[in-house]
Amino acid sequence: MDNAPRRVAVLGSTGSIGRQSLDVMRQLPGRFEVVALAAGRNAAELARQVREFRPAYAWAEAETAELGDAMKDTGTRWLAMDEMAAAPETDVLLVGTAGSAGLTPTLAALRLGRPVAIANKEVLVMAGHLVRRAMLEGGGQLRPVDSEHSAIWQCLWGEEDHAIRRIILTASGGAFRDFDRSGLAAVTPEQALNHPTWNMGRKITVDCASLMNKGMETIEAMWLFGVPMENVDVVLHRESIVHSLVEFSDGSVKAQLGLPDMRLPIQCALAYPERMPEPPSPRLDLGAIGSLHFGEPDVTRFPCLRLAMDAGRMGGTYPAAMAAADEVAVDRFLRREISFVDIPAVIETVLSKHASTTDPDLESVLAADGWARQAAVLPPKAVAGVAL
Amino acid sequence: MDNAPRRVAVLGSTGSIGRQSLDVMRQLPGRFEVVALAAGRNAAELARQVREFRPAYAWAEAETAELGDAMKDTGTRWLAMDEMAAAPETDVLLVGTAGSAGLTPTLAALRLGRPVAIANKEVLVMAGHLVRRAMLEGGGQLRPVDSEHSAIWQCLWGEEDHAIRRIILTASGGAFRDFDRSGLAAVTPEQALNHPTWNMGRKITVDCASLMNKGMETIEAMWLFGVPMENVDVVLHRESIVHSLVEFSDGSVKAQLGLPDMRLPIQCALAYPERMPEPPSPRLDLGAIGSLHFGEPDVTRFPCLRLAMDAGRMGGTYPAAMAAADEVAVDRFLRREISFVDIPAVIETVLSKHASTTDPDLESVLAADGWARQAAVLPPKAVAGVAL
């Protein structure tokens, strides 16, 4: 075993995943070295991180005097994210950025045969085919960093790829799993932002409630594990203890379980193939938990799950268009312009008008994204007129 | 991948595990070759198996004219079990015999660096330390063939041995899991033999009801996976869907699940590291199952679990003495000589009188077995006088 610390470049270091990944590395002194930190607009937090971790490189959307001082004091140099991904000092790239900013660094690292710990949903949903191709061509490795895909990945250790028969993602069912259609129509942004288990950003919290987040995870699973959508299933599991399952060709099913704590999947992705000492989180005690419940998701009440799986099945630029339409629709819901049940209505309308190309390149993907953002700004009346 | 059929020697071929292993191989033509068959007293069934599988070697406790004819017709030669284990044609040894008869063939195969698919509880309970030593010295591999240990084994594929923090065996709780102490005292042999999930032999069915079977499985787990008893736990799980779990050093927990069907663990053990097409059994559908329950085992009502775990912790010849005392006690219960709650009373008394040696050799193990069988034949009055 090579005992040199793994040198990690963290993109999106001031976001939720970025901060938790730094926490994981802080807890395991000597095992990791933060080689690069990239952030968006939170230059103040980045400046603090630079002073603590003294990375070789840093980058932010905006340069401030405070950040400049921190970098000067620590000898940290300015470097763009694509170059961080390709820097010879980087052993593992952690992509914790939101949106499409993580895409080109991900491709760059995979093409160089490097492992990429990926927490960015949009990259895989919009351009999973490009990411997977870069991985296969460059010999890199995708290591998932959300709890569901990490569960699947852990279940696949030591298994042959072709032995996967079915990937079964668990879904808590969202905050409104027991609401009927009229209850869902009356949901307010305040209700939607109150997630029962995880503390996350606003957009993803709404996506959890609509099951769009789970739908996007089915698309991510396709590209992370190289399976067609026909082999991806979703099962409701309200306790969020079984993080996901894999069914193998001989009928055996494996699952990974744990209490909800993002630090475990982050640590798995950074420490692979080792298991390092656990984050300071409570241990799973099934006897105390007592029972675990499972059920079928209801795609009539939660059409976003079906829309996303359909988009994944159709491929091309459909997933990109769907994700962009969702982003606009959620924003409109949060601004009280449309209702919660209008979110899937907007997406369905946009998808029905979309024309995809086969095997789109990055330019086509971004064009579809831009087109869908325009198309999703339907007048409220047109939205309400869409029957599901 | 080497596509030559794996040549399997089946010891105990007319027993439940033996017959199911032949069924597995029958379903996968071209992948396996039955190279040897050994049976006990059921020479008629063995003769039928010899005619179907045409093995190079066969053996039975009693030679009959029918078996002799079958062997003559198929060119099958007589060979003792130890020699089957060591024969150059044997790629995998499946030990499906009951009792201590499987021990020396197991040791022989492991010392030759061969994989042993082991379904024999007694071998690991009585002489697990000898079996593990033979495995480590010879470079052989133990592949468990009951559902709980197969589950653990499958969860360990691709993991480092030292990453195991805890092995969690699931227990259905036995047929009388909801009985109180007076209900347990009144249990009849007929009730005890009516197992809810598995169809097994009489002795093991009673052991399931008393939780002695689960206790023995904790000892087996110690030796199969090289962990101390302190790292082995039991959790009640009445549905028998989660076959067992492993907790790793980073807090992650993996589980293997499935509907009860012994053919899957048998196939895993024979096909490793491949996953071959599934046995024709129903698939797991968690959504349809709805809920899974877990709880703490009650060692006050079911002291056999505690007795076995204590014997495993004490080591030496305690497990052998315990297993022998249990065998006698169960036999006495089935003959209505003692009550169901007297089974642990007999075992506890025998263990309290037992003096073990450190690191016993096979002779000492067998001596402890013989001594405990004598000691367990307490007069019924003495048994009833033992308070728990």
Coordinates of N, CA and C in Angstrom, one line a residue, chain A residues 1 154-155 157-160 163 165-166 235 245 247-258 264 267-268 273-279 283-288 290-296, chain B residues 1 154-155 157-160 163 165-166 235 245 247-258 264 267-268 273-279 283-288 290-296:
Chain A
M1 N 0.8 -1.2 0.0 CA 0.0 0.0 0.0 C 0.9 1.3 0.0
Q154 N -20.2 0.7 -4.2 CA -19.7 -0.2 -3.2 C -20.2 -1.6 -3.4
C155 N -21.4 -1.8 -3.8 CA -21.9 -3.2 -4.0 C -21.2 -3.8 -5.2
W157 N -18.0 -3.4 -6.0 CA -16.6 -3.8 -5.8 C -16.4 -5.3 -5.8
G158 N -15.4 -5.8 -6.6 CA -15.2 -7.2 -6.6 C -16.1 -8.0 -7.6
E159 N -17.1 -7.2 -8.2 CA -18.0 -7.9 -9.1 C -17.6 -7.6 -10.6
E160 N -17.9 -8.5 -11.5 CA -17.7 -8.2 -12.9 C -18.8 -7.3 -13.4
A163 N -22.0 -8.6 -14.8 CA -22.9 -9.4 -13.9 C -24.1 -8.5 -13.3
R165 N -27.5 -7.0 -13.3 CA -28.8 -7.2 -14.0 C -29.7 -6.0 -13.8
R166 N -29.6 -5.4 -12.6 CA -30.5 -4.3 -12.4 C -30.0 -3.5 -11.3
V235 N -37.2 2.2 -6.1 CA -38.1 1.7 -5.1 C -38.2 2.7 -4.0
L245 N -29.5 -0.6 -4.1 CA -29.2 -2.0 -4.3 C -28.8 -2.3 -5.7
E247 N -29.0 -5.8 -8.3 CA -29.4 -7.2 -8.5 C -28.4 -7.8 -9.6
F248 N -27.8 -8.9 -9.3 CA -26.9 -9.5 -10.2 C -27.5 -10.6 -11.1
S249 N -26.7 -11.1 -12.0 CA -27.2 -12.0 -13.0 C -27.7 -13.3 -12.4
D250 N -27.1 -13.7 -11.2 CA -27.6 -14.9 -10.6 C -28.7 -14.7 -9.7
G251 N -29.3 -13.5 -9.6 CA -30.4 -13.3 -8.8 C -30.1 -12.7 -7.4
S252 N -28.8 -12.8 -7.0 CA -28.4 -12.2 -5.8 C -28.5 -10.7 -5.8
V253 N -28.9 -10.2 -4.6 CA -29.1 -8.7 -4.5 C -28.1 -8.2 -3.4
K254 N -27.4 -7.2 -3.7 CA -26.6 -6.6 -2.6 C -27.0 -5.1 -2.4
A255 N -26.9 -4.7 -1.1 CA -27.3 -3.3 -0.8 C -26.2 -2.7 0.1
Q256 N -26.2 -1.4 0.1 CA -25.4 -0.7 1.1 C -26.3 0.1 2.0
L257 N -26.0 0.1 3.3 CA -26.9 0.7 4.2 C -26.0 1.7 5.1
G258 N -26.7 2.6 5.8 CA -26.1 3.5 6.7 C -27.0 4.6 7.1
L264 N -19.6 9.9 4.4 CA -19.2 8.5 4.1 C -19.0 8.3 2.6
Q267 N -15.9 10.2 1.6 CA -14.7 9.5 2.0 C -14.4 8.3 1.2
C268 N -15.4 7.5 0.9 CA -15.3 6.3 0.0 C -14.6 6.7 -1.3
P273 N -9.0 2.4 -3.0 CA -9.8 1.2 -2.6 C -9.7 0.9 -1.1
E274 N -9.2 1.8 -0.4 CA -9.1 1.6 1.1 C -10.4 2.0 1.7
R275 N -10.7 1.4 2.9 CA -11.7 2.0 3.8 C -10.9 2.6 5.0
M276 N -11.1 3.9 5.1 CA -10.4 4.6 6.2 C -11.3 4.7 7.4
P277 N -10.8 5.1 8.6 CA -11.6 5.1 9.8 C -12.8 6.0 9.5
E278 N -13.9 5.7 10.2 CA -15.2 6.3 9.9 C -15.3 7.8 10.3
P279 N -16.0 8.6 9.6 CA -16.4 9.9 10.0 C -17.1 9.8 11.4
R283 N -23.5 5.1 14.5 CA -23.5 3.8 13.7 C -24.9 3.3 13.5
L284 N -25.0 2.5 12.4 CA -26.3 1.9 12.1 C -26.6 0.8 13.1
D285 N -27.8 0.9 13.7 CA -28.3 -0.2 14.6 C -29.7 -0.6 14.1
L286 N -29.7 -1.7 13.3 CA -31.0 -2.1 12.7 C -31.9 -2.6 13.8
G287 N -31.4 -3.2 14.8 CA -32.3 -3.7 15.9 C -33.1 -2.5 16.5
A288 N -32.4 -1.4 16.7 CA -33.0 -0.2 17.2 C -34.0 0.5 16.2
G290 N -35.7 -1.0 13.9 CA -36.9 -1.8 13.9 C -37.5 -2.3 12.6
S291 N -37.8 -1.3 11.7 CA -38.4 -1.8 10.5 C -38.0 -0.8 9.3
L292 N -37.9 -1.4 8.2 CA -37.6 -0.7 6.9 C -38.8 -0.9 6.0
H293 N -39.2 0.2 5.3 CA -40.4 0.0 4.4 C -40.0 0.3 3.0
F294 N -40.7 -0.4 2.1 CA -40.4 -0.3 0.7 C -41.7 -0.3 -0.1
G295 N -41.8 0.4 -1.2 CA -43.0 0.4 -2.0 C -42.7 0.9 -3.4
E296 N -43.7 0.9 -4.3 CA -43.5 1.3 -5.6 C -43.7 2.8 -5.7
Chain B
M1 N -11.1 -15.5 -19.2 CA -11.8 -16.5 -18.4 C -11.6 -17.9 -19.0
Q154 N -20.2 -12.7 0.0 CA -20.5 -11.8 -1.1 C -20.3 -10.4 -0.8
C155 N -20.6 -10.0 0.4 CA -20.4 -8.5 0.8 C -18.9 -8.2 0.9
W157 N -16.5 -9.5 -1.1 CA -15.8 -9.5 -2.4 C -15.3 -8.1 -2.7
G158 N -14.0 -8.0 -3.1 CA -13.5 -6.7 -3.4 C -13.1 -5.8 -2.2
E159 N -13.3 -6.3 -1.0 CA -13.0 -5.6 0.2 C -11.7 -6.2 0.8
E160 N -11.0 -5.3 1.6 CA -9.8 -5.9 2.3 C -10.2 -6.5 3.6
A163 N -10.7 -4.6 6.7 CA -11.7 -3.5 6.8 C -13.0 -4.0 7.5
R165 N -15.3 -4.6 10.3 CA -15.4 -4.2 11.7 C -16.4 -5.1 12.5
R166 N -17.5 -5.5 11.8 CA -18.5 -6.3 12.5 C -19.2 -7.2 11.4
V235 N -28.7 -10.2 14.6 CA -29.9 -9.3 14.7 C -31.1 -10.2 14.2
L245 N -25.2 -9.2 7.1 CA -24.6 -7.9 6.8 C -23.2 -7.8 7.3
E247 N -20.4 -4.8 8.6 CA -20.1 -3.4 8.9 C -18.6 -3.2 8.7
F248 N -18.2 -2.2 7.9 CA -16.8 -1.9 7.6 C -16.2 -0.8 8.5
S249 N -14.9 -0.7 8.5 CA -14.2 0.2 9.4 C -14.6 1.6 9.2
D250 N -15.1 2.0 8.0 CA -15.5 3.4 7.8 C -17.0 3.6 8.1
G251 N -17.6 2.6 8.7 CA -19.0 2.7 9.1 C -20.0 2.3 8.0
S252 N -19.6 2.0 6.8 CA -20.5 1.5 5.8 C -20.9 0.1 6.1
V253 N -22.2 -0.2 5.8 CA -22.7 -1.5 6.0 C -23.2 -2.1 4.6
K254 N -22.8 -3.3 4.3 CA -23.3 -3.9 3.1 C -24.1 -5.2 3.5
A255 N -25.1 -5.5 2.7 CA -26.0 -6.6 3.0 C -26.2 -7.4 1.7
Q256 N -26.5 -8.6 1.8 CA -26.9 -9.4 0.7 C -28.4 -9.9 0.9
L257 N -29.2 -9.8 -0.1 CA -30.6 -10.1 0.1 C -31.1 -11.1 -1.0
G258 N -32.2 -11.7 -0.7 CA -32.8 -12.6 -1.7 C -33.9 -13.4 -1.0
L264 N -28.9 -20.6 -4.6 CA -28.0 -19.4 -4.9 C -26.7 -19.5 -4.1
Q267 N -24.6 -22.1 -5.7 CA -24.1 -21.7 -7.0 C -22.9 -20.7 -6.9
C268 N -23.1 -19.7 -6.0 CA -22.0 -18.8 -5.7 C -20.7 -19.5 -5.4
P273 N -15.1 -16.9 -9.2 CA -15.6 -15.5 -9.0 C -16.7 -15.1 -10.1
E274 N -17.2 -16.0 -10.8 CA -18.2 -15.7 -11.8 C -19.6 -15.6 -11.1
R275 N -20.5 -14.8 -11.7 CA -21.9 -15.0 -11.4 C -22.6 -15.6 -12.6
M276 N -23.1 -16.8 -12.5 CA -23.7 -17.5 -13.6 C -25.2 -17.3 -13.6
P277 N -25.9 -17.7 -14.6 CA -27.4 -17.4 -14.7 C -28.1 -18.0 -13.5
E278 N -29.1 -17.3 -13.0 CA -29.7 -17.6 -11.8 C -30.5 -19.0 -11.8
P279 N -30.5 -19.6 -10.6 CA -31.4 -20.8 -10.5 C -32.8 -20.3 -10.8
R283 N -37.8 -13.8 -8.2 CA -36.9 -12.7 -7.9 C -37.4 -11.9 -6.7
L284 N -36.4 -11.2 -6.1 CA -36.8 -10.4 -5.0 C -37.5 -9.1 -5.5
D285 N -38.6 -8.8 -4.9 CA -39.3 -7.6 -5.2 C -39.6 -6.8 -3.9
L286 N -38.7 -5.9 -3.5 CA -38.9 -5.3 -2.2 C -40.2 -4.4 -2.1
G287 N -40.6 -3.8 -3.3 CA -41.8 -3.0 -3.3 C -43.0 -3.9 -2.9
A288 N -43.0 -5.1 -3.4 CA -44.1 -6.1 -3.1 C -44.0 -6.6 -1.7
G290 N -42.8 -5.0 0.9 CA -43.3 -3.9 1.7 C -42.5 -3.5 2.9
S291 N -42.3 -4.5 3.9 CA -41.5 -4.1 5.0 C -40.6 -5.2 5.5
L292 N -39.5 -4.8 6.1 CA -38.5 -5.7 6.7 C -38.4 -5.3 8.2
H293 N -38.4 -6.3 9.0 CA -38.3 -6.0 10.5 C -37.0 -6.5 11.1
F294 N -36.5 -5.8 12.1 CA -35.3 -6.1 12.7 C -35.5 -5.9 14.2
G295 N -34.8 -6.7 15.0 CA -34.8 -6.6 16.5 C -33.7 -7.3 17.1
E296 N -33.6 -7.1 18.4 CA -32.5 -7.7 19.2 C -33.0 -9.1 19.6

